[in-house]
Coordinates of C-alpha atoms in Angstrom, one line a residue:
M1 CA 82.9 105.4 102.2
N2 CA 83.6 102.3 101.1
T3 CA 82.8 100.0 104.4
L4 CA 81.0 97.4 102.6
L5 CA 82.1 93.8 102.3
N6 CA 81.9 91.9 98.9
E7 CA 82.7 88.7 97.4
T8 CA 86.6 89.8 97.4
H9 CA 86.9 89.7 101.0
D10 CA 85.6 86.3 101.5
S11 CA 88.4 84.6 103.8
R12 CA 87.6 81.1 102.4
L13 CA 88.8 82.2 99.0
R14 CA 92.0 80.4 97.8
S15 CA 94.5 81.6 95.0
S16 CA 96.1 79.7 92.4
V17 CA 99.5 81.1 93.5
D18 CA 99.9 78.8 96.6
S19 CA 102.4 81.4 98.3
A20 CA 99.3 83.7 98.7
N21 CA 97.6 81.1 100.9
L22 CA 100.2 80.6 103.3
P23 CA 99.5 81.7 107.1
G24 CA 101.2 85.1 107.7
A25 CA 101.5 86.1 104.2
D26 CA 101.2 89.7 103.4
F27 CA 99.8 89.8 99.8
T28 CA 96.5 87.2 99.9
L29 CA 93.9 87.0 97.6
Q30 CA 91.9 89.4 99.6
N31 CA 94.6 92.1 99.3
L32 CA 95.9 92.5 95.6
P33 CA 97.8 95.9 96.3
F34 CA 99.1 98.0 93.2
G35 CA 102.9 98.7 92.3
V36 CA 105.2 99.7 89.9
F37 CA 108.0 97.2 88.9
R38 CA 110.4 95.7 86.0
R39 CA 112.5 92.5 86.0
R40 CA 115.8 93.5 88.1
G41 CA 118.7 94.7 85.9
S42 CA 116.9 94.4 82.9
G43 CA 116.3 97.7 81.6
E44 CA 113.0 97.2 80.8
V45 CA 110.2 99.7 81.0
F46 CA 108.7 100.2 84.6
R47 CA 104.8 98.9 84.5
V48 CA 101.9 98.2 86.9
G49 CA 101.6 95.2 88.7
V50 CA 99.5 93.3 91.5
A51 CA 101.3 91.4 94.5
I52 CA 100.1 88.0 95.1
G53 CA 101.9 85.8 97.4
D54 CA 105.4 86.0 96.3
Q55 CA 104.6 86.9 92.9
I56 CA 103.5 89.8 90.7
F57 CA 100.7 89.7 88.2
D58 CA 101.9 91.8 85.3
I59 CA 98.6 93.5 84.0
E60 CA 100.1 94.4 80.7
A61 CA 101.5 90.8 80.1
A62 CA 97.8 89.8 81.2
L63 CA 96.2 91.8 78.4
R64 CA 98.7 90.6 75.9
G65 CA 97.9 87.1 77.0
G66 CA 94.1 87.3 76.8
L67 CA 93.4 87.0 80.3
F68 CA 91.2 90.2 80.3
A69 CA 89.3 89.0 76.9
Q70 CA 85.8 89.3 78.5
A71 CA 86.4 92.7 80.1
D72 CA 83.4 95.1 80.2
A73 CA 83.7 98.9 79.4
L74 CA 84.4 99.8 83.1
N75 CA 87.1 97.3 83.5
A76 CA 88.3 97.9 80.0
Q77 CA 88.8 101.6 81.0
A78 CA 90.6 100.5 84.2
I79 CA 92.8 98.1 82.3
A80 CA 94.0 100.4 79.8
A81 CA 94.9 103.1 82.5
A82 CA 96.9 100.3 84.2
C83 CA 99.0 99.5 81.1
S84 CA 101.5 102.4 81.9
D85 CA 104.7 103.0 83.9
S86 CA 103.1 104.6 86.6
L87 CA 99.4 104.5 88.4
N88 CA 98.4 108.2 88.0
A89 CA 96.0 107.1 85.1
L90 CA 94.4 104.4 87.0
M91 CA 94.4 106.9 90.2
A92 CA 92.5 109.4 87.9
L93 CA 89.7 107.0 87.3
S94 CA 86.9 106.6 89.8
A95 CA 86.4 104.3 92.8
P96 CA 84.0 102.1 91.0
A97 CA 86.6 101.6 88.1
W98 CA 89.0 100.6 90.7
S99 CA 86.6 98.1 92.5
A100 CA 85.8 96.6 89.3
L101 CA 89.3 95.9 88.3
R102 CA 89.8 94.3 91.8
L103 CA 87.0 92.1 91.3
T104 CA 88.3 91.1 87.9
L105 CA 91.7 90.1 89.5
S106 CA 90.4 88.3 92.4
R107 CA 88.6 86.1 90.0
L108 CA 91.5 85.7 87.5
L109 CA 93.5 84.6 90.4
R110 CA 91.4 82.3 92.4
S111 CA 92.1 78.5 92.8
D112 CA 88.9 77.8 91.0
A113 CA 89.6 80.2 87.8
P114 CA 88.2 78.6 84.4
P115 CA 91.0 76.2 83.1
A116 CA 91.6 78.1 80.0
L117 CA 92.5 81.4 81.9
A118 CA 94.5 79.3 84.5
A119 CA 96.8 77.9 81.8
R120 CA 97.7 81.3 80.8
L121 CA 98.3 82.7 84.2
P122 CA 102.0 81.8 84.6
A123 CA 103.1 83.9 81.7
A124 CA 101.7 87.0 83.5
L125 CA 103.6 86.3 86.9
L126 CA 107.2 87.4 87.9
A127 CA 108.7 86.5 91.2
Q128 CA 109.0 89.4 93.4
S129 CA 112.6 88.2 94.3
E130 CA 113.4 89.1 90.6
A131 CA 111.5 92.5 90.5
E132 CA 112.7 96.1 91.1
Y133 CA 110.5 98.7 92.1
A134 CA 110.1 102.5 91.1
L135 CA 107.6 105.0 92.9
P136 CA 104.2 103.7 92.2
A137 CA 103.1 107.1 91.0
R138 CA 104.6 110.5 90.0
I139 CA 104.0 112.4 92.9
G140 CA 103.1 115.9 92.2
D141 CA 102.6 117.3 95.6
Y142 CA 103.3 115.9 99.4
T143 CA 101.6 117.1 102.5
D144 CA 102.7 115.5 105.9
F145 CA 100.1 115.6 108.7
Y146 CA 100.3 115.4 112.6
A147 CA 97.7 113.2 113.5
S148 CA 98.7 111.2 116.5
I149 CA 98.0 113.1 119.7
H150 CA 100.1 110.7 121.4
H151 CA 102.8 111.8 119.3
A152 CA 102.2 115.4 119.5
T153 CA 101.8 115.1 123.2
A154 CA 105.1 113.0 123.8
V155 CA 107.0 115.6 121.7
G156 CA 105.2 118.7 123.1
K157 CA 106.4 117.4 126.9
L158 CA 110.2 117.5 125.8
F159 CA 110.1 121.2 124.6
R160 CA 107.0 122.7 126.2
P161 CA 106.4 120.7 129.5
E162 CA 104.2 123.5 130.8
Q163 CA 101.9 123.2 127.7
P164 CA 102.5 119.6 125.7
L165 CA 99.6 120.2 123.5
L166 CA 98.8 123.4 121.6
P167 CA 95.1 124.7 121.9
N168 CA 94.6 124.1 118.4
Y169 CA 95.5 120.5 117.9
K170 CA 92.2 119.4 119.1
W171 CA 90.7 121.7 116.5
V172 CA 92.2 121.5 113.4
P173 CA 94.5 118.8 111.5
I174 CA 98.3 120.3 111.6
G175 CA 100.1 119.9 108.5
Y176 CA 102.9 121.2 106.3
H177 CA 103.9 121.2 102.6
G178 CA 107.0 118.7 102.1
R179 CA 109.3 118.1 99.5
A180 CA 108.0 115.5 96.7
S181 CA 111.6 115.2 94.9
S182 CA 113.3 113.5 97.7
I183 CA 110.8 110.9 98.0
A184 CA 111.9 107.4 97.0
V185 CA 110.9 103.7 97.0
S186 CA 111.7 101.2 99.6
G187 CA 115.5 100.5 99.4
Q188 CA 116.5 104.1 99.6
Q189 CA 120.1 104.9 100.7
F190 CA 120.7 108.7 101.6
L191 CA 123.7 110.7 103.0
R192 CA 123.2 111.8 106.3
P193 CA 122.1 115.5 105.8
L194 CA 123.8 118.8 106.5
G195 CA 122.1 121.7 108.0
Q196 CA 122.5 124.7 110.3
T197 CA 122.3 123.6 114.3
L198 CA 122.8 125.4 117.4
A199 CA 124.5 123.6 120.1
A200 CA 123.4 123.7 123.6
G201 CA 124.7 127.1 125.3
A202 CA 126.2 128.3 122.0
T203 CA 125.2 131.9 120.4
V204 CA 126.2 131.2 116.9
P205 CA 125.1 128.3 114.6
V206 CA 127.3 125.9 112.7
L207 CA 126.9 124.1 109.3
A208 CA 127.5 120.6 110.3
P209 CA 125.8 116.8 109.4
T210 CA 122.9 116.1 111.9
K211 CA 123.7 114.4 114.9
R212 CA 120.2 113.6 115.9
L213 CA 118.9 111.7 112.7
D214 CA 115.6 110.1 113.3
Y215 CA 112.7 107.9 111.6
E216 CA 109.2 108.8 111.7
L217 CA 106.7 105.7 111.4
E218 CA 103.8 106.9 109.3
V219 CA 101.2 105.8 106.8
G220 CA 100.8 107.4 103.3
I221 CA 97.7 108.2 101.6
F222 CA 97.6 108.1 98.1
I223 CA 95.2 110.7 96.2
G224 CA 93.1 109.1 93.5
A225 CA 90.8 111.5 91.5
G226 CA 91.3 115.0 92.5
N227 CA 89.1 118.2 92.6
A228 CA 89.1 121.5 91.1
I229 CA 90.7 124.3 92.5
G230 CA 88.4 126.5 94.6
S231 CA 86.1 123.5 95.6
A232 CA 86.2 121.3 98.7
I233 CA 85.6 117.7 99.1
A234 CA 83.1 117.0 101.5
M235 CA 83.6 114.2 104.4
R236 CA 81.0 111.8 102.7
D237 CA 83.0 112.0 99.4
A238 CA 86.6 112.1 100.9
E239 CA 87.6 108.3 101.0
S240 CA 86.2 108.2 97.4
H241 CA 89.1 110.3 96.5
V242 CA 91.8 108.1 98.2
F243 CA 93.4 105.3 95.8
G244 CA 95.1 103.6 98.8
L245 CA 97.6 103.5 101.5
C246 CA 101.2 102.8 101.9
L247 CA 103.9 102.7 104.4
L248 CA 105.7 105.8 104.9
N249 CA 109.4 106.7 106.8
D250 CA 109.4 110.4 106.8
W251 CA 113.2 110.7 108.1
S252 CA 113.8 113.7 110.4
A253 CA 117.0 115.6 111.4
R254 CA 116.0 116.8 115.0
D255 CA 118.8 119.1 115.7
I256 CA 118.2 120.9 112.3
Q257 CA 114.6 120.8 113.2
A258 CA 115.1 122.5 116.7
W259 CA 116.8 125.2 115.2
E260 CA 114.8 126.1 111.9
Y261 CA 111.2 125.2 112.6
Q262 CA 110.4 128.5 114.2
P263 CA 108.5 130.7 113.2
L264 CA 107.3 128.8 110.2
G265 CA 108.1 125.0 110.3
P266 CA 110.2 122.4 109.1
F267 CA 112.6 122.9 106.2
L268 CA 116.0 120.9 105.6
A269 CA 115.2 118.9 108.7
K270 CA 112.6 117.1 106.3
N271 CA 113.7 117.6 102.7
F272 CA 116.6 115.3 102.4
A273 CA 114.7 112.0 102.2
S274 CA 111.5 110.1 102.5
T275 CA 110.9 106.6 101.8
I276 CA 107.7 104.7 100.9
S277 CA 106.9 101.0 100.3
P278 CA 106.3 99.9 96.9
W279 CA 102.7 98.4 97.4
I280 CA 99.6 100.2 97.7
V281 CA 96.9 98.7 99.6
T282 CA 93.1 99.8 98.4
L283 CA 90.6 101.0 101.0
E284 CA 88.6 98.4 99.6
A285 CA 90.8 95.7 100.6
L286 CA 91.1 97.3 104.2
A287 CA 87.2 97.3 104.7
P288 CA 87.1 94.1 107.2
Y289 CA 89.6 96.3 109.3
R290 CA 87.5 99.4 109.8
T291 CA 86.9 100.4 113.3
A292 CA 84.6 103.3 114.9
W293 CA 86.3 106.6 115.0
T294 CA 85.8 108.2 118.6
R295 CA 86.8 111.5 120.0
D296 CA 87.0 111.6 123.6
A297 CA 83.7 113.3 125.3
A298 CA 86.1 115.8 127.1
D299 CA 87.6 117.2 123.9
P300 CA 86.4 119.4 121.7
Q301 CA 84.2 117.5 118.9
P302 CA 85.0 118.3 115.3
L303 CA 83.5 121.1 113.4
P304 CA 80.8 120.2 111.3
Y305 CA 82.7 119.9 108.1
L306 CA 85.0 117.6 109.8
D307 CA 82.4 115.3 111.0
S308 CA 80.0 112.8 109.8
D309 CA 78.1 109.6 110.6
Q310 CA 79.8 107.4 108.5
L311 CA 83.3 108.6 110.3
R312 CA 82.1 107.9 113.5
A313 CA 80.7 104.3 112.2
G314 CA 83.9 103.2 110.5
G315 CA 86.5 105.8 109.6
G316 CA 89.5 104.4 111.6
F317 CA 91.7 101.5 110.5
D318 CA 93.1 98.6 112.8
V319 CA 96.5 98.3 111.0
Q320 CA 99.5 97.2 113.2
L321 CA 102.6 99.0 112.5
E322 CA 106.0 97.8 113.3
V323 CA 109.7 99.5 113.6
L324 CA 112.8 97.4 112.9
L325 CA 116.3 98.4 113.4
Q326 CA 119.3 96.6 111.9
T327 CA 122.7 98.3 112.8
A328 CA 125.8 97.8 110.3
S329 CA 127.4 95.5 113.0
M330 CA 124.1 93.3 113.1
Q331 CA 124.3 93.0 109.3
R332 CA 127.9 92.0 109.5
D333 CA 127.3 89.3 112.0
G334 CA 124.2 88.1 110.5
L335 CA 121.7 89.0 113.1
P336 CA 118.2 90.2 111.9
P337 CA 116.7 93.5 112.6
A338 CA 115.5 94.0 116.1
R339 CA 112.0 95.5 116.6
V340 CA 112.0 98.7 118.5
S341 CA 108.2 99.7 118.3
L342 CA 104.8 98.1 117.5
S343 CA 102.0 100.7 117.0
N344 CA 98.5 100.8 115.4
F345 CA 96.9 103.3 112.8
R346 CA 93.6 103.2 114.9
Y347 CA 95.5 105.5 117.2
A348 CA 95.3 108.3 114.9
Y349 CA 93.5 111.5 116.3
W350 CA 92.6 112.8 112.8
S351 CA 91.2 110.4 110.3
V352 CA 92.1 109.8 106.6
S353 CA 88.8 111.4 105.5
Q354 CA 89.3 114.3 107.8
L355 CA 92.8 115.1 106.3
I356 CA 91.6 115.4 103.1
A357 CA 88.2 117.5 103.9
H358 CA 90.6 120.0 105.7
H359 CA 93.1 120.0 103.0
T360 CA 90.6 121.3 100.5
V361 CA 88.1 123.2 102.4
G362 CA 90.1 126.3 101.5
G363 CA 89.9 125.6 97.7
C364 CA 93.2 123.6 97.5
N365 CA 93.2 121.0 94.5
L366 CA 94.3 117.8 94.8
Q367 CA 95.4 115.7 91.9
P368 CA 96.0 112.0 90.9
G369 CA 99.4 110.7 92.7
D370 CA 99.4 113.6 95.5
L371 CA 100.8 111.8 98.5
L372 CA 99.6 112.8 102.3
G373 CA 101.5 111.8 105.1
S374 CA 99.5 110.8 108.3
G375 CA 102.4 112.1 110.7
T376 CA 104.3 109.7 113.2
Q377 CA 101.7 107.1 114.4
S378 CA 102.3 106.6 117.9
G379 CA 100.5 104.8 120.4
P380 CA 99.3 105.8 124.2
T381 CA 102.3 103.2 125.6
P382 CA 105.8 104.0 125.4
E383 CA 106.7 101.1 123.4
Q384 CA 104.3 102.4 120.9
A385 CA 106.5 105.3 120.0
G386 CA 106.9 105.9 116.3
S387 CA 110.3 107.8 116.6
L388 CA 113.5 107.5 118.5
L389 CA 112.6 111.0 119.8
E390 CA 110.1 109.6 121.9
L391 CA 111.8 106.2 122.8
T392 CA 115.0 107.7 124.0
A393 CA 113.2 110.8 125.6
G394 CA 114.8 113.4 123.4
G395 CA 118.1 111.7 123.5
K396 CA 118.2 111.1 127.3
N397 CA 117.7 107.4 127.5
R398 CA 119.8 104.9 125.3
L399 CA 117.8 102.3 123.7
T400 CA 119.5 99.0 123.9
L401 CA 119.5 96.5 121.1
P402 CA 119.6 92.5 121.6
N403 CA 123.4 92.8 120.4
G404 CA 124.2 95.3 123.4
E405 CA 124.4 98.2 120.9
T406 CA 122.7 101.2 122.0
R407 CA 121.5 104.1 120.2
L408 CA 120.2 107.6 121.0
F409 CA 119.5 108.7 117.5
L410 CA 120.5 107.0 114.1
E411 CA 124.1 106.3 113.2
D412 CA 125.7 105.7 109.6
G413 CA 124.9 102.0 108.3
D414 CA 121.8 101.9 110.3
T415 CA 118.8 100.3 108.2
V416 CA 115.4 100.9 109.5
A417 CA 112.7 98.8 108.2
M418 CA 108.9 99.3 108.7
R419 CA 105.8 96.8 108.3
G420 CA 102.3 97.0 108.6
W421 CA 99.7 94.3 108.6
A422 CA 95.9 93.7 109.5
E423 CA 94.5 90.5 110.7
K424 CA 91.9 89.2 112.9
P425 CA 90.1 85.7 113.3
G426 CA 87.7 85.2 110.4
C427 CA 89.4 87.6 107.9
A428 CA 92.1 87.4 105.5
R429 CA 95.5 89.0 106.6
I430 CA 95.9 92.2 104.6
G431 CA 99.7 93.1 104.5
F432 CA 101.6 96.2 103.2
G433 CA 105.2 94.5 102.8
E434 CA 108.0 96.5 104.0
V435 CA 109.5 99.9 103.6
A436 CA 113.1 100.1 104.3
G437 CA 116.1 102.8 104.0
T438 CA 119.8 103.1 104.9
I439 CA 122.0 105.8 106.0
L440 CA 125.2 106.8 104.6
P441 CA 128.1 108.8 105.8
P442 CA 127.7 112.5 105.0
R443 CA 129.2 114.0 101.9
A444 CA 132.9 115.3 102.6

């Protein structure tokens, strides 16, 4: 578990890219998240870059420009892996290799970098406003978990008021195997999905567009180095298999889900679209924002394979998570998106390391680029709910937006954006950027 601070976390460091030093900047010198980009509309091959302020540091261009001339063997391996159209090769390396590359990038992008290197830096930068993004990795498999007890309890009350939380929830991380092919990067536009639904009082289902389309505020967990089939990843090693975190909107069709999910689980209600942010924030960058992981003394304590001293000391992450909604009318009138909820990843009942340890305990092999979803991250208060299902009490109470429009669930033309960041006095802000997606009318 990488809880140690090093020179890259020093909040006094400043970047030669001035926009990285501005108050409220997401992509500070202490962050350096990875993504895959190209110049918008250019037809260029996508390539790996690092966000710094409002710029992208192009690793392949930096290599051609001689910025990595002094790289040692570990750095050279990581740099070579990063000269690709995806992050999978870099993800497949070890945590020490990722850390070594991050240190090199930090030193290159500092305001006190050697003049000879600073003179070559502009040729390796591209404004984010001029870029378009691809998925940061080829996602082989996708597993979505249910790691927020507040979300699980709130949803349970809607459907099982006599027993909102099933007995297994506090013992085992609940998850299901999702669909990787419909995951897209921020900016995704998708058709309102069709599926079978059963109206209240009806005895025969119909095939129709969903009327209860929802978002889910989640954190995505990208796997780095994998494990062999038949082996298990222990808690003490789990985080060394995590390349980093991103934002994830796991769109959900609630009426389709209600009809199909028993006895097995989500299917068409979840497989039509999921959207992730373009930048992956490393666990090392988040080290200053680790929190103690706790379990209420009245609750069952985790089984030994899901527990460790390191987990208890710093297995949580203090990351603010925000949801904003902009309707088609708001867009036409030039109105900004409206915040509808604000939660925090520290409320997760099951930690990142626990999800990985449980996923592999039966011998499942994870691979570089696999994606895990945290499940909807709701907090303990109503305004911290991570879905409209919770905010509207299952479609009973209308949500009123600043322009007077109301919503029970999402309508065509709506754009949902999610943002994440960590900040506190004495530490540099670490931002995740934004993930946004827009709903289009259903196909004829």
